[in-house]
PDB file of C-alpha atoms in Angstrom:
ATOM      1  CA  MET H   2      35.028 -86.256 -10.117  1.00 40.00           C
ATOM      2  CA  LYS H   3      37.304 -83.388  -9.093  1.00 36.00           C
ATOM      3  CA  ARG H   4      35.092 -80.925 -10.947  1.00 40.00           C
ATOM      4  CA  PHE H   5      31.983 -82.333  -9.217  1.00 35.00           C
ATOM      5  CA  PHE H   6      33.681 -81.940  -5.839  1.00 35.00           C
ATOM      6  CA  LEU H   7      34.560 -78.289  -6.556  1.00 37.00           C
ATOM      7  CA  ILE H   8      30.994 -77.540  -7.633  1.00 36.00           C
ATOM      8  CA  LEU H   9      29.649 -79.199  -4.506  1.00 37.00           C
ATOM      9  CA  MET H  10      31.974 -77.153  -2.299  1.00 39.00           C
ATOM     10  CA  ALA H  11      30.914 -73.955  -4.044  1.00 40.00           C
ATOM     11  CA  LEU H  12      27.264 -74.738  -3.421  1.00 39.00           C
ATOM     12  CA  MET H  13      28.003 -75.336   0.238  1.00 41.00           C
ATOM     13  CA  LEU H  14      29.895 -72.093   0.823  1.00 40.00           C
ATOM     14  CA  PRO H  15      26.877 -69.907   1.678  1.00 42.00           C
ATOM     15  CA  ALA H  16      25.705 -72.427   4.269  1.00 38.00           C
ATOM     16  CA  VAL H  17      29.190 -72.720   5.752  1.00 37.00           C
ATOM     17  CA  ALA H  18      29.495 -68.947   5.956  1.00 42.00           C
ATOM     18  CA  LEU H  19      26.145 -68.719   7.699  1.00 47.00           C
ATOM     19  CA  ALA H  20      27.200 -71.300  10.252  1.00 50.00           C
ATOM     20  CA  GLN H  21      30.048 -69.116  11.467  1.00 85.00           C
ATOM     21  CA  PRO H  22      29.600 -67.399  14.840  1.00 93.00           C
ATOM     22  CA  LEU H  23      29.521 -63.634  14.948  1.00 96.00           C
ATOM     23  CA  THR H  24      32.810 -61.848  15.513  1.00 96.00           C
ATOM     24  CA  LEU H  25      32.808 -59.552  18.501  1.00 97.00           C
ATOM     25  CA  ALA H  26      33.903 -55.966  17.935  1.00 97.00           C
ATOM     26  CA  GLU H  27      35.096 -53.462  20.528  1.00 97.00           C
ATOM     27  CA  ASP H  28      32.619 -53.213  23.387  1.00 98.00           C
ATOM     28  CA  LEU H  29      30.161 -50.368  23.611  1.00 98.00           C
ATOM     29  CA  THR H  30      31.368 -48.799  26.856  1.00 98.00           C
ATOM     30  CA  GLY H  31      31.007 -45.577  28.752  1.00 98.00           C
ATOM     31  CA  SER H  32      30.045 -43.806  31.964  1.00 98.00           C
ATOM     32  CA  ILE H  33      27.043 -41.587  32.519  1.00 98.00           C
ATOM     33  CA  PRO H  34      27.417 -39.165  35.456  1.00 97.00           C
ATOM     34  CA  TRP H  35      24.440 -37.619  37.223  1.00 97.00           C
ATOM     35  CA  TYR H  36      24.875 -34.359  39.132  1.00 96.00           C
ATOM     36  CA  ARG H  37      22.336 -33.405  41.758  1.00 93.00           C
ATOM     37  CA  HIS H  38      22.880 -29.680  41.351  1.00 91.00           C
ATOM     38  CA  GLU H  39      24.169 -27.647  38.463  1.00 88.00           C
ATOM     39  CA  GLY H  40      27.762 -26.725  39.124  1.00 88.00           C
ATOM     40  CA  ASP H  41      28.539 -29.694  41.400  1.00 92.00           C
ATOM     41  CA  SER H  42      32.163 -30.752  41.008  1.00 91.00           C
ATOM     42  CA  GLU H  43      31.468 -34.454  41.668  1.00 94.00           C
ATOM     43  CA  PRO H  44      28.543 -36.556  40.428  1.00 96.00           C
ATOM     44  CA  ALA H  45      26.160 -38.023  42.992  1.00 97.00           C
ATOM     45  CA  TYR H  46      25.672 -41.089  40.801  1.00 98.00           C
ATOM     46  CA  VAL H  47      27.664 -42.736  38.011  1.00 98.00           C
ATOM     47  CA  TYR H  48      26.324 -45.414  35.657  1.00 98.00           C
ATOM     48  CA  THR H  49      29.053 -47.414  33.892  1.00 98.00           C
ATOM     49  CA  TYR H  50      28.248 -49.907  31.145  1.00 98.00           C
ATOM     50  CA  ALA H  51      29.745 -52.431  28.749  1.00 98.00           C
ATOM     51  CA  TYR H  52      27.633 -54.035  26.030  1.00 98.00           C
ATOM     52  CA  PRO H  53      28.606 -56.244  23.079  1.00 98.00           C
ATOM     53  CA  GLN H  54      29.030 -55.079  19.516  1.00 98.00           C
ATOM     54  CA  VAL H  55      29.625 -57.353  16.545  1.00 97.00           C
ATOM     55  CA  GLN H  56      31.470 -57.054  13.254  1.00 96.00           C
ATOM     56  CA  GLY H  57      30.326 -57.831   9.754  1.00 91.00           C
ATOM     57  CA  GLU H  58      27.336 -57.133   7.540  1.00 88.00           C
ATOM     58  CA  GLY H  59      23.747 -58.236   7.563  1.00 88.00           C
ATOM     59  CA  ASP H  60      20.465 -57.507   9.285  1.00 87.00           C
ATOM     60  CA  ASP H  61      21.438 -59.516  12.359  1.00 91.00           C
ATOM     61  CA  VAL H  62      24.659 -57.548  12.900  1.00 94.00           C
ATOM     62  CA  GLU H  63      22.958 -54.199  12.408  1.00 94.00           C
ATOM     63  CA  SER H  64      20.051 -55.075  14.703  1.00 94.00           C
ATOM     64  CA  ILE H  65      22.232 -56.375  17.539  1.00 96.00           C
ATOM     65  CA  ASN H  66      24.460 -53.317  17.507  1.00 97.00           C
ATOM     66  CA  GLU H  67      21.512 -50.936  17.286  1.00 97.00           C
ATOM     67  CA  TYR H  68      19.740 -52.682  20.172  1.00 97.00           C
ATOM     68  CA  TYR H  69      22.552 -51.866  22.577  1.00 98.00           C
ATOM     69  CA  ARG H  70      23.104 -48.372  21.211  1.00 98.00           C
ATOM     70  CA  TYR H  71      19.442 -47.655  21.867  1.00 97.00           C
ATOM     71  CA  THR H  72      19.778 -49.206  25.338  1.00 98.00           C
ATOM     72  CA  VAL H  73      22.501 -46.679  26.160  1.00 98.00           C
ATOM     73  CA  GLU H  74      20.423 -43.777  24.833  1.00 98.00           C
ATOM     74  CA  ASP H  75      17.419 -44.864  26.893  1.00 98.00           C
ATOM     75  CA  THR H  76      19.591 -45.311  29.980  1.00 98.00           C
ATOM     76  CA  GLU H  77      21.030 -41.819  29.646  1.00 98.00           C
ATOM     77  CA  ALA H  78      17.647 -40.205  29.009  1.00 97.00           C
ATOM     78  CA  PHE H  79      15.550 -42.033  31.605  1.00 97.00           C
ATOM     79  CA  THR H  80      17.221 -44.663  33.808  1.00 97.00           C
ATOM     80  CA  VAL H  81      20.079 -42.574  35.164  1.00 98.00           C
ATOM     81  CA  PRO H  82      17.995 -39.453  36.000  1.00 97.00           C
ATOM     82  CA  ILE H  83      15.289 -41.570  37.657  1.00 97.00           C
ATOM     83  CA  ASN H  84      17.812 -43.517  39.739  1.00 97.00           C
ATOM     84  CA  GLY H  85      19.623 -40.339  40.721  1.00 97.00           C
ATOM     85  CA  GLU H  86      16.505 -38.454  41.725  1.00 96.00           C
ATOM     86  CA  GLN H  87      15.452 -41.317  43.987  1.00 96.00           C
ATOM     87  CA  LEU H  88      18.570 -40.865  46.098  1.00 96.00           C
ATOM     88  CA  PRO H  89      18.124 -38.791  49.272  1.00 95.00           C
ATOM     89  CA  GLU H  90      19.745 -35.384  49.410  1.00 93.00           C
ATOM     90  CA  ASP H  91      22.505 -36.565  51.756  1.00 93.00           C
ATOM     91  CA  ALA H  92      23.149 -39.878  49.947  1.00 94.00           C
ATOM     92  CA  LEU H  93      26.602 -41.350  49.655  1.00 96.00           C
ATOM     93  CA  PRO H  94      28.140 -41.359  46.164  1.00 95.00           C
ATOM     94  CA  SER H  95      26.361 -44.144  44.252  1.00 97.00           C
ATOM     95  CA  THR H  96      27.271 -46.308  41.291  1.00 98.00           C
ATOM     96  CA  THR H  97      25.916 -48.875  38.854  1.00 98.00           C
ATOM     97  CA  GLU H  98      28.144 -51.158  36.780  1.00 98.00           C
ATOM     98  CA  VAL H  99      26.737 -53.177  33.862  1.00 98.00           C
ATOM     99  CA  SER H 100      28.663 -56.058  32.309  1.00 98.00           C
ATOM    100  CA  TYR H 101      27.833 -58.926  29.981  1.00 98.00           C
ATOM    101  CA  THR H 102      28.723 -62.463  28.919  1.00 98.00           C
ATOM    102  CA  VAL H 103      27.967 -63.990  25.526  1.00 98.00           C
ATOM    103  CA  THR H 104      26.523 -67.393  26.452  1.00 98.00           C
ATOM    104  CA  LEU H 105      25.820 -68.739  22.952  1.00 97.00           C
ATOM    105  CA  ASN H 106      27.083 -67.607  19.568  1.00 96.00           C
ATOM    106  CA  ASP H 107      26.182 -69.850  16.641  1.00 94.00           C
ATOM    107  CA  ASP H 108      24.314 -69.697  13.335  1.00 91.00           C
ATOM    108  CA  GLN H 109      20.907 -69.652  15.050  1.00 93.00           C
ATOM    109  CA  TYR H 110      21.237 -67.482  18.132  1.00 95.00           C
ATOM    110  CA  PHE H 111      23.386 -64.833  19.772  1.00 97.00           C
ATOM    111  CA  SER H 112      22.591 -65.014  23.493  1.00 97.00           C
ATOM    112  CA  VAL H 113      23.762 -62.360  25.949  1.00 98.00           C
ATOM    113  CA  TRP H 114      23.629 -62.495  29.754  1.00 98.00           C
ATOM    114  CA  VAL H 115      23.672 -59.018  31.335  1.00 98.00           C
ATOM    115  CA  THR H 116      24.420 -58.338  35.008  1.00 97.00           C
ATOM    116  CA  ARG H 117      23.963 -55.069  36.852  1.00 97.00           C
ATOM    117  CA  ALA H 118      25.664 -54.342  40.189  1.00 97.00           C
ATOM    118  CA  SER H 119      24.779 -51.163  42.070  1.00 97.00           C
ATOM    119  CA  VAL H 120      25.781 -49.471  45.299  1.00 97.00           C
ATOM    120  CA  MET H 121      22.999 -46.993  46.039  1.00 97.00           C
ATOM    121  CA  ASN H 122      23.649 -44.847  49.108  1.00 97.00           C
ATOM    122  CA  GLY H 123      25.796 -47.627  50.545  1.00 95.00           C
ATOM    123  CA  GLU H 124      23.286 -50.392  49.830  1.00 95.00           C
ATOM    124  CA  ARG H 125      24.366 -53.108  47.407  1.00 95.00           C
ATOM    125  CA  GLN H 126      21.872 -54.242  44.790  1.00 94.00           C
ATOM    126  CA  SER H 127      22.179 -56.561  41.811  1.00 96.00           C
ATOM    127  CA  ALA H 128      20.017 -57.738  38.953  1.00 97.00           C
ATOM    128  CA  CYS H 129      20.318 -59.665  35.724  1.00 97.00           C
ATOM    129  CA  SER H 130      18.639 -59.931  32.344  1.00 97.00           C
ATOM    130  CA  ALA H 131      19.189 -61.641  29.017  1.00 98.00           C
ATOM    131  CA  GLN H 132      18.669 -61.001  25.330  1.00 97.00           C
ATOM    132  CA  ILE H 133      18.545 -63.747  22.716  1.00 96.00           C
ATOM    133  CA  PHE H 134      18.890 -62.549  19.143  1.00 96.00           C
ATOM    134  CA  SER H 135      17.785 -64.689  16.218  1.00 93.00           C
ATOM    135  CA  ARG H 136      20.340 -64.994  13.418  1.00 91.00           C
ATOM    136  CA  SER H 137      18.058 -66.658  10.903  1.00 82.00           C
ATOM    137  CA  GLY H 138      14.383 -66.949  10.058  1.00 74.00           C
ATOM    138  CA  GLU H 139      12.010 -64.137   9.220  1.00 70.00           C
ATOM    139  CA  LYS H 140      13.499 -61.481  11.522  1.00 75.00           C
ATOM    140  CA  PRO H 141      17.282 -61.928  11.797  1.00 79.00           C
ATOM    141  CA  GLY H 142      18.662 -59.825  14.624  1.00 81.00           C
ATOM    142  CA  GLY H 143      15.366 -59.582  16.467  1.00 89.00           C
ATOM    143  CA  VAL H 144      15.141 -60.429  20.158  1.00 93.00           C
ATOM    144  CA  VAL H 145      13.182 -63.659  20.514  1.00 91.00           C
ATOM    145  CA  THR H 146      11.357 -65.044  23.532  1.00 91.00           C
ATOM    146  CA  LEU H 147      10.697 -68.600  24.684  1.00 92.00           C
ATOM    147  CA  PRO H 148       7.552 -69.405  22.624  1.00 89.00           C
ATOM    148  CA  TYR H 149       9.365 -68.484  19.404  1.00 90.00           C
ATOM    149  CA  ILE H 150      12.467 -70.502  20.272  1.00 91.00           C
ATOM    150  CA  LEU H 151      10.263 -73.499  21.084  1.00 89.00           C
ATOM    151  CA  GLY H 152       8.557 -73.090  17.708  1.00 85.00           C
ATOM    152  CA  ILE H 153       5.041 -72.721  19.089  1.00 83.00           C
ATOM    153  CA  LEU H 154       4.845 -69.157  17.745  1.00 75.00           C
ATOM    154  CA  GLN H 155       6.132 -67.686  14.490  1.00 75.00           C
ATOM    155  CA  ALA H 156       8.055 -64.411  14.406  1.00 66.00           C
ATOM    156  CA  THR H 157       5.403 -62.875  12.142  1.00 68.00           C
ATOM    157  CA  GLU H 158       2.446 -63.975  14.274  1.00 63.00           C
ATOM    158  CA  ASP H 159       0.170 -60.981  14.965  1.00 67.00           C
ATOM    159  CA  ASP H 160      -2.821 -62.759  16.530  1.00 68.00           C
ATOM    160  CA  ALA H 161      -2.805 -61.386  20.096  1.00 78.00           C
ATOM    161  CA  TRP H 162      -5.030 -64.171  21.401  1.00 79.00           C
ATOM    162  CA  LEU H 163      -2.723 -66.860  20.030  1.00 76.00           C
ATOM    163  CA  GLN H 164       0.350 -65.043  21.326  1.00 76.00           C
ATOM    164  CA  ASP H 165      -1.128 -64.889  24.843  1.00 77.00           C
ATOM    165  CA  ARG H 166      -2.312 -68.505  24.715  1.00 84.00           C
ATOM    166  CA  GLN H 167       0.993 -69.962  23.560  1.00 82.00           C
ATOM    167  CA  THR H 168       3.002 -67.810  25.946  1.00 81.00           C
ATOM    168  CA  ALA H 169       0.856 -68.834  28.924  1.00 85.00           C
ATOM    169  CA  LYS H 170       1.130 -72.481  27.881  1.00 88.00           C
ATOM    170  CA  ALA H 171       4.930 -72.343  27.711  1.00 88.00           C
ATOM    171  CA  GLU H 172       5.246 -70.416  30.978  1.00 89.00           C
ATOM    172  CA  ALA H 173       3.027 -72.835  32.920  1.00 91.00           C
ATOM    173  CA  CYS H 174       5.032 -75.772  31.613  1.00 93.00           C
ATOM    174  CA  VAL H 175       8.384 -74.219  32.495  1.00 94.00           C
ATOM    175  CA  ARG H 176       7.326 -73.093  35.960  1.00 94.00           C
ATOM    176  CA  ALA H 177       6.280 -76.663  36.777  1.00 95.00           C
ATOM    177  CA  MET H 178       9.594 -78.009  35.496  1.00 96.00           C
ATOM    178  CA  VAL H 179      11.626 -75.390  37.352  1.00 96.00           C
ATOM    179  CA  TRP H 180       9.778 -76.107  40.577  1.00 96.00           C
ATOM    180  CA  GLU H 181      10.465 -79.814  40.155  1.00 96.00           C
ATOM    181  CA  ALA H 182      14.163 -79.022  39.708  1.00 96.00           C
ATOM    182  CA  LEU H 183      14.182 -76.817  42.824  1.00 96.00           C
ATOM    183  CA  GLU H 184      12.446 -79.527  44.870  1.00 95.00           C
ATOM    184  CA  GLU H 185      15.138 -82.004  43.840  1.00 96.00           C
ATOM    185  CA  ARG H 186      17.818 -79.547  44.952  1.00 96.00           C
ATOM    186  CA  MET H 187      16.018 -79.026  48.260  1.00 95.00           C
ATOM    187  CA  ASP H 188      15.864 -82.783  48.758  1.00 94.00           C
ATOM    188  CA  ASP H 189      19.625 -82.867  48.184  1.00 95.00           C
ATOM    189  CA  GLY H 190      20.101 -80.386  51.035  1.00 94.00           C
ATOM    190  CA  GLU H 191      20.344 -77.096  49.152  1.00 95.00           C
ATOM    191  CA  VAL H 192      18.867 -74.281  51.250  1.00 94.00           C
ATOM    192  CA  PHE H 193      16.384 -71.752  49.848  1.00 95.00           C
ATOM    193  CA  LEU H 194      14.351 -68.988  51.476  1.00 95.00           C
ATOM    194  CA  ASP H 195      11.501 -70.207  53.656  1.00 91.00           C
ATOM    195  CA  ASP H 196       8.701 -68.687  51.582  1.00 91.00           C
ATOM    196  CA  VAL H 197       9.782 -70.257  48.289  1.00 92.00           C
ATOM    197  CA  ASP H 198       7.074 -72.596  47.012  1.00 91.00           C
ATOM    198  CA  GLU H 199       5.437 -73.451  43.721  1.00 91.00           C
ATOM    199  CA  GLU H 200       2.900 -70.643  44.050  1.00 92.00           C
ATOM    200  CA  ALA H 201       5.672 -68.086  44.554  1.00 91.00           C
ATOM    201  CA  LEU H 202       7.131 -68.928  41.152  1.00 91.00           C
ATOM    202  CA  GLY H 203       4.102 -67.261  39.585  1.00 91.00           C
ATOM    203  CA  PHE H 204       5.510 -63.832  40.425  1.00 91.00           C
ATOM    204  CA  LEU H 205       9.239 -64.625  40.797  1.00 95.00           C
ATOM    205  CA  LEU H 206       9.877 -66.240  37.414  1.00 95.00           C
ATOM    206  CA  TYR H 207       8.740 -65.037  33.987  1.00 94.00           C
ATOM    207  CA  PRO H 208       9.916 -67.867  31.716  1.00 93.00           C
ATOM    208  CA  GLU H 209       9.089 -65.986  28.526  1.00 92.00           C
ATOM    209  CA  GLU H 210      12.154 -63.788  29.066  1.00 93.00           C
ATOM    210  CA  ASP H 211      13.945 -64.879  32.263  1.00 96.00           C
ATOM    211  CA  PHE H 212      16.430 -67.192  30.586  1.00 97.00           C
ATOM    212  CA  TYR H 213      19.441 -67.354  28.324  1.00 98.00           C
ATOM    213  CA  LEU H 214      20.845 -70.102  26.094  1.00 97.00           C
ATOM    214  CA  ASP H 215      24.073 -71.822  27.109  1.00 96.00           C
ATOM    215  CA  GLU H 216      26.770 -73.237  24.823  1.00 95.00           C
ATOM    216  CA  ALA H 217      24.866 -76.514  24.483  1.00 93.00           C
ATOM    217  CA  GLY H 218      21.676 -74.686  23.485  1.00 91.00           C
ATOM    218  CA  ASN H 219      19.948 -75.392  26.804  1.00 94.00           C
ATOM    219  CA  ALA H 220      17.630 -72.807  28.294  1.00 97.00           C
ATOM    220  CA  VAL H 221      18.996 -71.509  31.599  1.00 98.00           C
ATOM    221  CA  PHE H 222      16.202 -69.922  33.636  1.00 97.00           C
ATOM    222  CA  PHE H 223      17.217 -67.467  36.324  1.00 97.00           C
ATOM    223  CA  PHE H 224      15.861 -65.944  39.512  1.00 97.00           C
ATOM    224  CA  GLN H 225      16.975 -62.484  40.516  1.00 97.00           C
ATOM    225  CA  PRO H 226      19.363 -62.245  43.478  1.00 96.00           C
ATOM    226  CA  GLY H 227      17.334 -62.298  46.678  1.00 95.00           C
ATOM    227  CA  ASP H 228      14.264 -63.961  45.165  1.00 96.00           C
ATOM    228  CA  VAL H 229      14.801 -67.567  46.252  1.00 95.00           C
ATOM    229  CA  LYS H 230      18.116 -67.283  48.121  1.00 95.00           C
ATOM    230  CA  PRO H 231      19.807 -64.471  50.055  1.00 94.00           C
ATOM    231  CA  GLU H 232      20.878 -61.699  47.683  1.00 92.00           C
ATOM    232  CA  ALA H 233      24.549 -62.175  48.564  1.00 91.00           C
ATOM    233  CA  GLU H 234      24.439 -65.610  46.893  1.00 94.00           C
ATOM    234  CA  GLY H 235      23.614 -64.059  43.535  1.00 94.00           C
ATOM    235  CA  PRO H 236      21.139 -65.283  40.910  1.00 96.00           C
ATOM    236  CA  VAL H 237      19.856 -68.853  41.014  1.00 97.00           C
ATOM    237  CA  LEU H 238      20.166 -70.691  37.693  1.00 97.00           C
ATOM    238  CA  VAL H 239      18.068 -73.641  36.525  1.00 97.00           C
ATOM    239  CA  PRO H 240      19.141 -75.182  33.185  1.00 97.00           C
ATOM    240  CA  ILE H 241      16.558 -77.168  31.225  1.00 96.00           C
ATOM    241  CA  PRO H 242      17.127 -78.601  27.728  1.00 95.00           C
ATOM    242  CA  LEU H 243      14.712 -77.184  25.160  1.00 94.00           C
ATOM    243  CA  GLU H 244      13.921 -80.747  24.056  1.00 94.00           C
ATOM    244  CA  ASP H 245      12.652 -81.566  27.537  1.00 94.00           C
ATOM    245  CA  ILE H 246      10.329 -78.565  27.474  1.00 94.00           C
ATOM    246  CA  MET H 247       8.976 -79.565  24.085  1.00 90.00           C
ATOM    247  CA  ASP H 248       8.328 -83.084  25.371  1.00 90.00           C
ATOM    248  CA  GLU H 249       6.176 -81.638  28.161  1.00 88.00           C
ATOM    249  CA  LEU H 250       4.178 -79.220  26.027  1.00 82.00           C
TER     250      LEU H 250
END
């Protein structure tokens, strides 16, 4: 019996190891200054960032780390110069600060919520985004969107018509559910902007990507600051269990 138990435990070890969350490494951090004129002693714009990095081996670890390293390279090559050049000649010193929160870290997904706060020529701006990395399946470490998480598309699907169809189906379902949730909050006395209605959600919310996964595995859909409430109130979050979405599809 003891020998059987040891064999059983040995067979289970790979599965147990897989079930472990990823271990965070030192953040990928830095500042990217932008100078309006060659020889300027002070930058006109500074972009500061912090992104997650993870420890270990495997395709998922490598892909997650590379995703954010590439993000930094792209920011330095394109985002920062474009933002800087849009500032007027006499602009006040401007900044952008990027930070993150890991919202889910289990054997299936590594979900990251990214916020960006800027002060551009004295005007405050903020925005948010999310990346959900698969840790299993056919493409471990790849960023996955809602249709794939719901299981109505496979990671290897290359039929463009089916991709568009399933994505549109999921987005229509989620928009209806989000609007229902917002109506309930309005009925409870929560105040939103006057022009927020179900039709507006068609261009304010893109459910395919505008969400992250929380610790319970629920999808948390988000509106950008200023979209449905005053910008000073920050992003508006609407959590919906994935099971509820599947029931409606």
